[in-house]
Coordinates of C-alpha atoms in Angstrom, one line a residue:
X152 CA 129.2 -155.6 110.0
X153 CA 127.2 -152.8 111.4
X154 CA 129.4 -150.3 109.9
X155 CA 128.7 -151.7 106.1
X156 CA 125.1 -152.2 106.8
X157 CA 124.5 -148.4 108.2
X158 CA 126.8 -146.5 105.7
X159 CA 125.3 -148.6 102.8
X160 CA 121.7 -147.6 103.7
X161 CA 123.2 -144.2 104.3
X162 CA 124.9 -144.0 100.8
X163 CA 122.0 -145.8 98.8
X164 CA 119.3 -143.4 100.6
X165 CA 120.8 -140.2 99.7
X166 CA 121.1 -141.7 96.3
X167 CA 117.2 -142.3 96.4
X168 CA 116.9 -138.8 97.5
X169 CA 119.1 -137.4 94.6
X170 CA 116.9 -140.2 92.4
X171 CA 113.6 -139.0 93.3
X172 CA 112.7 -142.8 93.8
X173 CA 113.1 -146.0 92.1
X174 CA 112.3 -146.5 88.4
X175 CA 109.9 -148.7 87.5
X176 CA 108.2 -148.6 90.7
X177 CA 105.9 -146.0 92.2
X178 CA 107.6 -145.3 95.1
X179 CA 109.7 -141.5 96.4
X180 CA 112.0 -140.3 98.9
X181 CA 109.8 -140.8 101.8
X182 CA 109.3 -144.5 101.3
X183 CA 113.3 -144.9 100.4
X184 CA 113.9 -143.1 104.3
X185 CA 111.5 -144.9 105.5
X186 CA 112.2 -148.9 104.3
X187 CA 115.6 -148.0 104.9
X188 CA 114.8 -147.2 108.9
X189 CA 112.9 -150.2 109.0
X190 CA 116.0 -152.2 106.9
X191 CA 118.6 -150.3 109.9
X192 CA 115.9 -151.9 112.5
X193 CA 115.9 -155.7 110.6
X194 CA 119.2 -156.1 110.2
X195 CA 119.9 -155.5 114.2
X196 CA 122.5 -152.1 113.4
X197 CA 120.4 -150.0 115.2
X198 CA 117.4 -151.0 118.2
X199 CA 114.4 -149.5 118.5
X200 CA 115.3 -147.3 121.5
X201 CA 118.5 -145.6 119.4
X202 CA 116.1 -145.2 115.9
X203 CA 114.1 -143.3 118.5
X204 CA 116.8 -140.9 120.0
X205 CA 117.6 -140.0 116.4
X206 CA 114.0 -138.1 115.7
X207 CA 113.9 -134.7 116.8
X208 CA 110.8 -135.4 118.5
X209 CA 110.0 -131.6 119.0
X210 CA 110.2 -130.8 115.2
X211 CA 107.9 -133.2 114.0
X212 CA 105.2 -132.5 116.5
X213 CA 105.6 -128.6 115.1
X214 CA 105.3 -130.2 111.8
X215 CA 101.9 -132.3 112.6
X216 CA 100.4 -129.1 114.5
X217 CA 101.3 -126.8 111.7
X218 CA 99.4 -128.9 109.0
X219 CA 96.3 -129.2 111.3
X220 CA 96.5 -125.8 112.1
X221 CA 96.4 -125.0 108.2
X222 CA 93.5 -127.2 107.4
X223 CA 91.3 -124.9 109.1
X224 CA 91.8 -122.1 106.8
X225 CA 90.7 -124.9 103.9
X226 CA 87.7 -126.0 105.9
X227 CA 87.0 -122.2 106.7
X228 CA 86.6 -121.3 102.8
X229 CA 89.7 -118.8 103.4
X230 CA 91.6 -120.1 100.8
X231 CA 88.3 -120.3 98.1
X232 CA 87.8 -116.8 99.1
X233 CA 90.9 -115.4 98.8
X234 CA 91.6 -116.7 95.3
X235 CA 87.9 -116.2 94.5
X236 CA 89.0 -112.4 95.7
X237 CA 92.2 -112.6 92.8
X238 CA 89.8 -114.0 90.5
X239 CA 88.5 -110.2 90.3
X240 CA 91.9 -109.0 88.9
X241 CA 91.7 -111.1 85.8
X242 CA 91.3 -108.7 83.3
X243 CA 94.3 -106.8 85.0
X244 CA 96.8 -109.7 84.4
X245 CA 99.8 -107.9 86.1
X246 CA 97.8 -107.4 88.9
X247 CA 96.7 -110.5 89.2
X248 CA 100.5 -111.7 89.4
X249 CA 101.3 -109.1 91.8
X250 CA 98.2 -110.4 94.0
X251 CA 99.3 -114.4 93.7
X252 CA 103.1 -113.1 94.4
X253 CA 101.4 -111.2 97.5
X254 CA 99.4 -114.2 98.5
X255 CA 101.6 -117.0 98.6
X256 CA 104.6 -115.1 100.5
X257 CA 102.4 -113.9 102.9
X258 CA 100.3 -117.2 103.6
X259 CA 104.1 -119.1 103.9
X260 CA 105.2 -117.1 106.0
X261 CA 102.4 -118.0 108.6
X262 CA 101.6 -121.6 107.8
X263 CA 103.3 -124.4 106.0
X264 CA 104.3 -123.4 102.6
X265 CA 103.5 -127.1 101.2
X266 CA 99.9 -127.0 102.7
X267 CA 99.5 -123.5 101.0
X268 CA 100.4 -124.5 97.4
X269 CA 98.3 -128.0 97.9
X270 CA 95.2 -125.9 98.5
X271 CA 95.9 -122.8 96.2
X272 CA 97.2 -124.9 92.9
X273 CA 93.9 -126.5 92.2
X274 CA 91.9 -123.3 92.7
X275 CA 94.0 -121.5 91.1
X276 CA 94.0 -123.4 87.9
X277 CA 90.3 -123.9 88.0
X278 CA 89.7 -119.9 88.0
X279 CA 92.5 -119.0 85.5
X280 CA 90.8 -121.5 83.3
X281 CA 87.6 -120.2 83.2
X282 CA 88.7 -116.8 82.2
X283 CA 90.9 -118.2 79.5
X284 CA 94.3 -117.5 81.0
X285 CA 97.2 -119.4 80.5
X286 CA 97.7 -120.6 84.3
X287 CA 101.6 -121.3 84.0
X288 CA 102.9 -117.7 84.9
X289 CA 100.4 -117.5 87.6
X290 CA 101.7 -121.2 89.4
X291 CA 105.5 -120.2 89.1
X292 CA 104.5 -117.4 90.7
X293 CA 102.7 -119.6 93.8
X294 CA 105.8 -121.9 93.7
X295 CA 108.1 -119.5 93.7
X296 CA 106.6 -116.7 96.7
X297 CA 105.7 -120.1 98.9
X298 CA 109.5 -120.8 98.8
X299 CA 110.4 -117.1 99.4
X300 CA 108.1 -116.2 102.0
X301 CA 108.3 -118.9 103.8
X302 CA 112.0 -118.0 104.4
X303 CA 110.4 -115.4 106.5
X304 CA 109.6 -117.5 109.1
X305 CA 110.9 -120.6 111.3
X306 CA 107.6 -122.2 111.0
X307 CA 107.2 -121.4 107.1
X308 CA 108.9 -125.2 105.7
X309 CA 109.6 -128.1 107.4
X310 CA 113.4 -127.5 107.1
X311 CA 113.0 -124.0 108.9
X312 CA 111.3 -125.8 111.8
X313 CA 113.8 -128.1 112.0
X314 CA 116.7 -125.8 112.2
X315 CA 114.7 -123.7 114.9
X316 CA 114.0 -126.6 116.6
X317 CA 117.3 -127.7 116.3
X318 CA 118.9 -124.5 117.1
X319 CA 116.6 -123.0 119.7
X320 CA 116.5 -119.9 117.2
X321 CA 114.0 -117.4 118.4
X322 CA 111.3 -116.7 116.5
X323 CA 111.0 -113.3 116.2
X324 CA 114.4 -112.6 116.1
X325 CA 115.2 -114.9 112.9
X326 CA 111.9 -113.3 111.1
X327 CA 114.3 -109.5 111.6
X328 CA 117.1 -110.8 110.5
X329 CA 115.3 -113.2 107.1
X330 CA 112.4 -111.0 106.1
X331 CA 114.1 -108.2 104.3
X332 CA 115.6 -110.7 101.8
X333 CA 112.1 -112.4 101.6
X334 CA 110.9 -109.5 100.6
X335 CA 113.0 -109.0 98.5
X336 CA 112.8 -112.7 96.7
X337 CA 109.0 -112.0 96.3
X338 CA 109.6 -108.8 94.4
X339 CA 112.2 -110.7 92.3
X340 CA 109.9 -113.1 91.5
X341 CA 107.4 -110.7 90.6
X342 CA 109.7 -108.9 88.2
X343 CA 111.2 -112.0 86.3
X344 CA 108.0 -113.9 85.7
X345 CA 106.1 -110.7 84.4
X346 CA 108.9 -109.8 82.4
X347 CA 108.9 -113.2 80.8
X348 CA 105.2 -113.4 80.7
X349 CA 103.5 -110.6 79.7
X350 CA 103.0 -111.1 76.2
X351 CA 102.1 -114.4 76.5
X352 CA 99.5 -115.2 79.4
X353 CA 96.6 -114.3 77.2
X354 CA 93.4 -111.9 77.5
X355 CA 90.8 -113.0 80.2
X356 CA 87.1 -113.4 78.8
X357 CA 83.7 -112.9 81.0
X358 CA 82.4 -115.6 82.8
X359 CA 79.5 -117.0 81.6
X360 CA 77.6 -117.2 85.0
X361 CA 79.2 -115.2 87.7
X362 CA 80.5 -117.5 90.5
X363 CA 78.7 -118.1 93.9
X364 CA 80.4 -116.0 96.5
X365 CA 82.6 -117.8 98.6
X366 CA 81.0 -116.2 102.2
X367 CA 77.7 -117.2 100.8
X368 CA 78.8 -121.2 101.1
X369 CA 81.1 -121.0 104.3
X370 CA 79.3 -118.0 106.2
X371 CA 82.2 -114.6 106.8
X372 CA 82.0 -116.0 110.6
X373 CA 84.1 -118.6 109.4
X374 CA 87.1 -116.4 108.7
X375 CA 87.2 -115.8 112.5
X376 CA 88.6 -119.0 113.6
X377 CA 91.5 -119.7 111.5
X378 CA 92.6 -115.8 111.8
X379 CA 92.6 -116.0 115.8
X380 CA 93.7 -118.9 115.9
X381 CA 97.2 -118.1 114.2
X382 CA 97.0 -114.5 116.1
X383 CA 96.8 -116.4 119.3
X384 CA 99.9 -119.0 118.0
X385 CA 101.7 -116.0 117.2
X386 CA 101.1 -114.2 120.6
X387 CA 102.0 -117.8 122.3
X388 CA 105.7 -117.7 119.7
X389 CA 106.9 -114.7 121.8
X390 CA 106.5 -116.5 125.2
X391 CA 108.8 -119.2 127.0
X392 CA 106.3 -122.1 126.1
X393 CA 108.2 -124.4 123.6
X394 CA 106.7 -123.8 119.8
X395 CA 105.6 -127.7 119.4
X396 CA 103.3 -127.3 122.6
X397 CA 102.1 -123.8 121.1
X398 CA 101.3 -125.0 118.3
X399 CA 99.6 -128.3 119.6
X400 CA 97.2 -126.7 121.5
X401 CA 96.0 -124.2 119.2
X402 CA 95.7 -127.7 116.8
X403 CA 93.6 -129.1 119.5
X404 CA 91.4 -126.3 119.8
X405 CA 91.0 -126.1 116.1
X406 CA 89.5 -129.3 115.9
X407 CA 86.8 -129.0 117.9
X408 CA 84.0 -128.1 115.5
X409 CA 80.4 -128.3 114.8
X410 CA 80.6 -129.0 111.0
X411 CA 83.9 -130.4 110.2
X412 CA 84.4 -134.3 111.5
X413 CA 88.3 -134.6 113.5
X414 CA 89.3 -137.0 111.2
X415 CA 88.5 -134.7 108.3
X416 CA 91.3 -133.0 109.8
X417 CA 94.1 -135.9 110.1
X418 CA 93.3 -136.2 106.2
X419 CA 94.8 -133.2 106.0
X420 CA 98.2 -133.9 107.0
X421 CA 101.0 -134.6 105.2
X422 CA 101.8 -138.0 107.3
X423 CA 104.0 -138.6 103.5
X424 CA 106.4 -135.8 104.8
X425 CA 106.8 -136.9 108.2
X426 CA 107.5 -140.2 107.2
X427 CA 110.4 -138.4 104.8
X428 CA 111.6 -136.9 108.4
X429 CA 111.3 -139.2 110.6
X430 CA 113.0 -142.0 108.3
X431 CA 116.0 -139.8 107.5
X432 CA 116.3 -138.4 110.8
X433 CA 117.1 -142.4 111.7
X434 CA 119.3 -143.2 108.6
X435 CA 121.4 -139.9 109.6
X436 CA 121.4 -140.4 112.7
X437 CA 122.8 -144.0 112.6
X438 CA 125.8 -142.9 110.1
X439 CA 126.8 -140.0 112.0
X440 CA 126.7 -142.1 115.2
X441 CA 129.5 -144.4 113.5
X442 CA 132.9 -143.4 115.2
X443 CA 134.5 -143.7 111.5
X444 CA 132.0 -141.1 110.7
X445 CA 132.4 -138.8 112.9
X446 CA 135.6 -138.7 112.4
X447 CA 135.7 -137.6 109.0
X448 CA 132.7 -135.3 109.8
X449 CA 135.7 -133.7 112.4
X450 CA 138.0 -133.7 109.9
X451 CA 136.0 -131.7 107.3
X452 CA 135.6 -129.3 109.8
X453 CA 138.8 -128.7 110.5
X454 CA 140.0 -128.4 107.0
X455 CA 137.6 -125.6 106.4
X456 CA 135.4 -127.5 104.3
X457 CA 132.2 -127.6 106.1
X458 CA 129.9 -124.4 104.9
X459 CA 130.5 -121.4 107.1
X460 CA 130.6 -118.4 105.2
X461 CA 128.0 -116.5 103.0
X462 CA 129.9 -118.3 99.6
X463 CA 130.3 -121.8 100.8
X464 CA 127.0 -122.1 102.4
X465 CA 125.2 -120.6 99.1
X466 CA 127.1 -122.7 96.9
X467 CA 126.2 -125.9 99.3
X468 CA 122.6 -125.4 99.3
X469 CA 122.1 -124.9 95.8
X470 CA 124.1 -127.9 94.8
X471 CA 122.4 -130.0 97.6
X472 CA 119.3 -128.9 97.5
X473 CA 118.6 -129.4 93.8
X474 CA 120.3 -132.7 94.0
X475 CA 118.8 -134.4 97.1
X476 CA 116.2 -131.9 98.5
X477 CA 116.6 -129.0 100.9
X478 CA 114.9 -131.0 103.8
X479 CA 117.6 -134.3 103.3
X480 CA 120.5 -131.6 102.8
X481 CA 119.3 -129.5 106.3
X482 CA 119.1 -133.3 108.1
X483 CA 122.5 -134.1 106.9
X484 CA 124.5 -130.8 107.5
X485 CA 122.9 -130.1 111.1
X486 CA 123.9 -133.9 111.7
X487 CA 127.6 -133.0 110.4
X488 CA 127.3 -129.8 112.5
X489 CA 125.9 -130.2 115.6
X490 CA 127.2 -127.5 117.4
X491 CA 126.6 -125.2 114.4
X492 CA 126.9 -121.1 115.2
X493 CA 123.2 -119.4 115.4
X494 CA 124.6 -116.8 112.6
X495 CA 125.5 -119.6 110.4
X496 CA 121.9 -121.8 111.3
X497 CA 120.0 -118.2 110.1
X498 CA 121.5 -118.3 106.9
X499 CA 121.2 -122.0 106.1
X500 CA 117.5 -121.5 106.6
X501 CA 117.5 -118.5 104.3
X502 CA 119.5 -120.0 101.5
X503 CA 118.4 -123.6 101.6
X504 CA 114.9 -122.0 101.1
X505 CA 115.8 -119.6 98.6
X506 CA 117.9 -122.3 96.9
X507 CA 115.0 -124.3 96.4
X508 CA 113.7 -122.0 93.7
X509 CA 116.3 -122.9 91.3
X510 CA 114.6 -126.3 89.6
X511 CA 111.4 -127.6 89.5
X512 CA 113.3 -130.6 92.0
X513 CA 114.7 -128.8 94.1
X514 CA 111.8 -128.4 96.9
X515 CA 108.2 -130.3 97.5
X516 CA 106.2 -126.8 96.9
X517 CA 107.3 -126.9 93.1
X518 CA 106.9 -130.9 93.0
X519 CA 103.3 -129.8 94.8
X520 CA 102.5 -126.7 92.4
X521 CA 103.4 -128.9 89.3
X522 CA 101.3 -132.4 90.0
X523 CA 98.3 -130.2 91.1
X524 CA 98.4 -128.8 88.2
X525 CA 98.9 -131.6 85.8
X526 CA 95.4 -133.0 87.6
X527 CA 93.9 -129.8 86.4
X528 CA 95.2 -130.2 82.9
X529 CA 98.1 -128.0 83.0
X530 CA 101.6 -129.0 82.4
X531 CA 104.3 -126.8 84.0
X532 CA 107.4 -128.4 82.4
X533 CA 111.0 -128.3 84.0
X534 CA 111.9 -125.6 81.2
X535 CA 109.1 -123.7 82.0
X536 CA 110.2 -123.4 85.7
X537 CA 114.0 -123.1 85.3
X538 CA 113.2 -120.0 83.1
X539 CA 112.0 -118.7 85.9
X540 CA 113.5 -120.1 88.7
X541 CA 116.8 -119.5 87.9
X542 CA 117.2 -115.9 87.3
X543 CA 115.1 -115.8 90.8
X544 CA 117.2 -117.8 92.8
X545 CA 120.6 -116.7 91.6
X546 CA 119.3 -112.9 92.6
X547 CA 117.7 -113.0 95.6
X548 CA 120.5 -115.4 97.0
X549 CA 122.7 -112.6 96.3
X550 CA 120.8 -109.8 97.4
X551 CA 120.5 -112.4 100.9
X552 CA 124.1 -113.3 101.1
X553 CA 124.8 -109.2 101.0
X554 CA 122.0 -108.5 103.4
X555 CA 123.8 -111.1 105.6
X556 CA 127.1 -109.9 105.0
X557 CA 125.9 -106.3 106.0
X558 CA 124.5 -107.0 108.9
X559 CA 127.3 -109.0 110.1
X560 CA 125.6 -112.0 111.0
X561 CA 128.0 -114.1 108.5
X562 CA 131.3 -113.3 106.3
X563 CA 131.8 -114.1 103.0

């Protein structure tokens, strides 16, 4: 009985994932993972104690940190300011992509690419507006570097924290090995979309009435918090202190504030996305507990079907993570491969990232970027992205599966 009950949660889950949600109802992937916890709980296949052995504890306190951390730069005016400082480039349209490209790879790469694209979308629609721009190159620009920087870094997406949580990857030494092929995804991304877009983004007019300076409402001494504070987190990555408690502290210390109320700040978290984790952590958890599968997930392996080279593993996360997500897809293969290599956990954090580029479905930033903008008034259609996105993904997962196939870390 148990058996049917967990591996038809499992199955009908992933099928919500691959779904998007239910239609007819307004309900998405994190409600799916998590009614289907609470069904696995219900129907007596798994107690409360297992469900609770299944989250990976370490990588959703990360997650929570990371997102309070990253509100401070909103309540700090560093986000208004910086795309108040792009704003500039407007009549220098080129520029202006090179500066959003530059922005949102950079920003990822330090913070939680999903909080970056929440906060920049709606500014950056507002601005490019107002000058008379045609804001769609400018947003598959943002959607696009969030994804590629934040390969960068193991604390750029959820799934990177949860395969260096998972993996014990060191932080420094994964940001060697992934941030030439970042780097080279942003310039790729760059290229394509002003390439496609040149002719067509439009001429920028004068404002009317010249904006209020963003300093002028926040006070410059704002910056200073949110920069030291992510100096400090960094200085704290390259000691023996585990990256959740790091990062928790600095959170803690963020908070305390004169102007800004704490529970401002626990508005500011994504507790939608933890709910996506910490449900499917459960659901996969409970299936790959099952003897029956774990058995098959040993028998994969030894048939050489499991990803392990540069191919299979690029191949897997673009199929996967345009069909169910990259965050299920990570869940479900570090479940099926728990004693994965270190080599092969660097690259499925590159390529799942990078992979996410490829549709407007395949990762939350794009989702993020493209509902933002529809609140401004802008459509970016799933033709529209895929235009983009394609060429993007298909190059700068090559250029990465070279780069890893160069410096040895993986074969082909």
């Amino acid at each position: 009985m148990i058996l049917w009950v967990v591996s038809i949660l499992f199955v009908v889950t992933y099928l919500g994932m691959a779904a998007g949600g239910i239609r007819g109802l307004r309900i998405d992937r994190s409600w799916i993972a998590g009614c289907a916890a609470v069904l696995l709980l219900v129907s007596g296949a798994q107690s409360p104690t297992e469900a609770a052995n299944h989250l990976d504890a370490g990588a959703l306190l990360l997650l929570l940190a990371l997102m309070l951390i990253s509100a401070q730069f909103d309540f700090s005016g560093v986000y208004a300011w910086l795309n108040q400082q792009l704003s500039h480039y407007a009549e220098q349209p080129a520029l202006l992509l090179l500066g959003v490209v530059v922005l949102g790879g950079v920003l990822s790469a330090l913070l939680v690419n999903d909080i970056v694209a929440f906060a920049l979308t709606p500014l950056l629609c507002h601005s490019l507006l107002a000058r008379g721009l045609d804001p769609r190159p400018f947003l598959l620009a943002l959607a696009l570097s969030c994804n590629a920087g934040s390969s960068a870094s193991l604390i750029g997406n959820p799934q990177n924290i949860l395969i260096g949580q998972a993996g014990g990857l060191d932080f420094w030494s994964y940001s060697w090995i992934a941030a030439p092929p970042a780097l080279a995804a942003l310039l790729i991304t760059y290229g394509v979309i002003w390439s496609q877009w040149r002719k067509r983004w439009g001429t920028a007019k004068s404002l009317l009435q010249e904006e209020t300076p963003v300093e002028r409402i926040y006070g410059a001494h704002s910056y200073l918090k949110p920069l030291l504070a992510s100096l400090v987190l960094l200085g704290l990555f390259s000691t023996d202190m585990p990256r959740e408690i790091s990062a928790l502290l600095i959170a803690a210390l963020v908070m305390i504030s004169r102007r800004v109320d704490s529970r401002d700040y626990v508005h500011k978290v994504d507790w939608n996305l933890l709910l996506l984790f910490a449900g499917l952590f459960v659901v996969t958890g409970a299936a790959l507990s099952l003897p029956q599968v774990a058995g098959m997930a040993s028998s994969l392996a030894q048939l050489g079907l499991l990803p392990e080279g540069v191919i299979s593993l690029a191949s897997a996360s673009l199929l996967a993570s345009n069909l169910i997500g990259n965050v299920p897809f990570v869940i479900l293969l570090l479940g099926v491969q728990p004693e994965a290599s270190e080599s092969l956990l660097v690259g499925l954090a590159i390529m799942s990232t990078l992979a996410g580029n490829l549709l407007l479905i395949g990762s939350v930033v794009n989702l993020i970027v493209a509902e933002s903008a529809r609140r401004q008034g802008v459509r970016l259609g799933f033709v529209d992205f895929a235009r983009s996105g394609v060429p993007v993904t298909l190059l700068s997962m090559s250029l990465a599966g070279i780069w890893l196939v160069l410096g040895g870390w993986l074969s082909w």
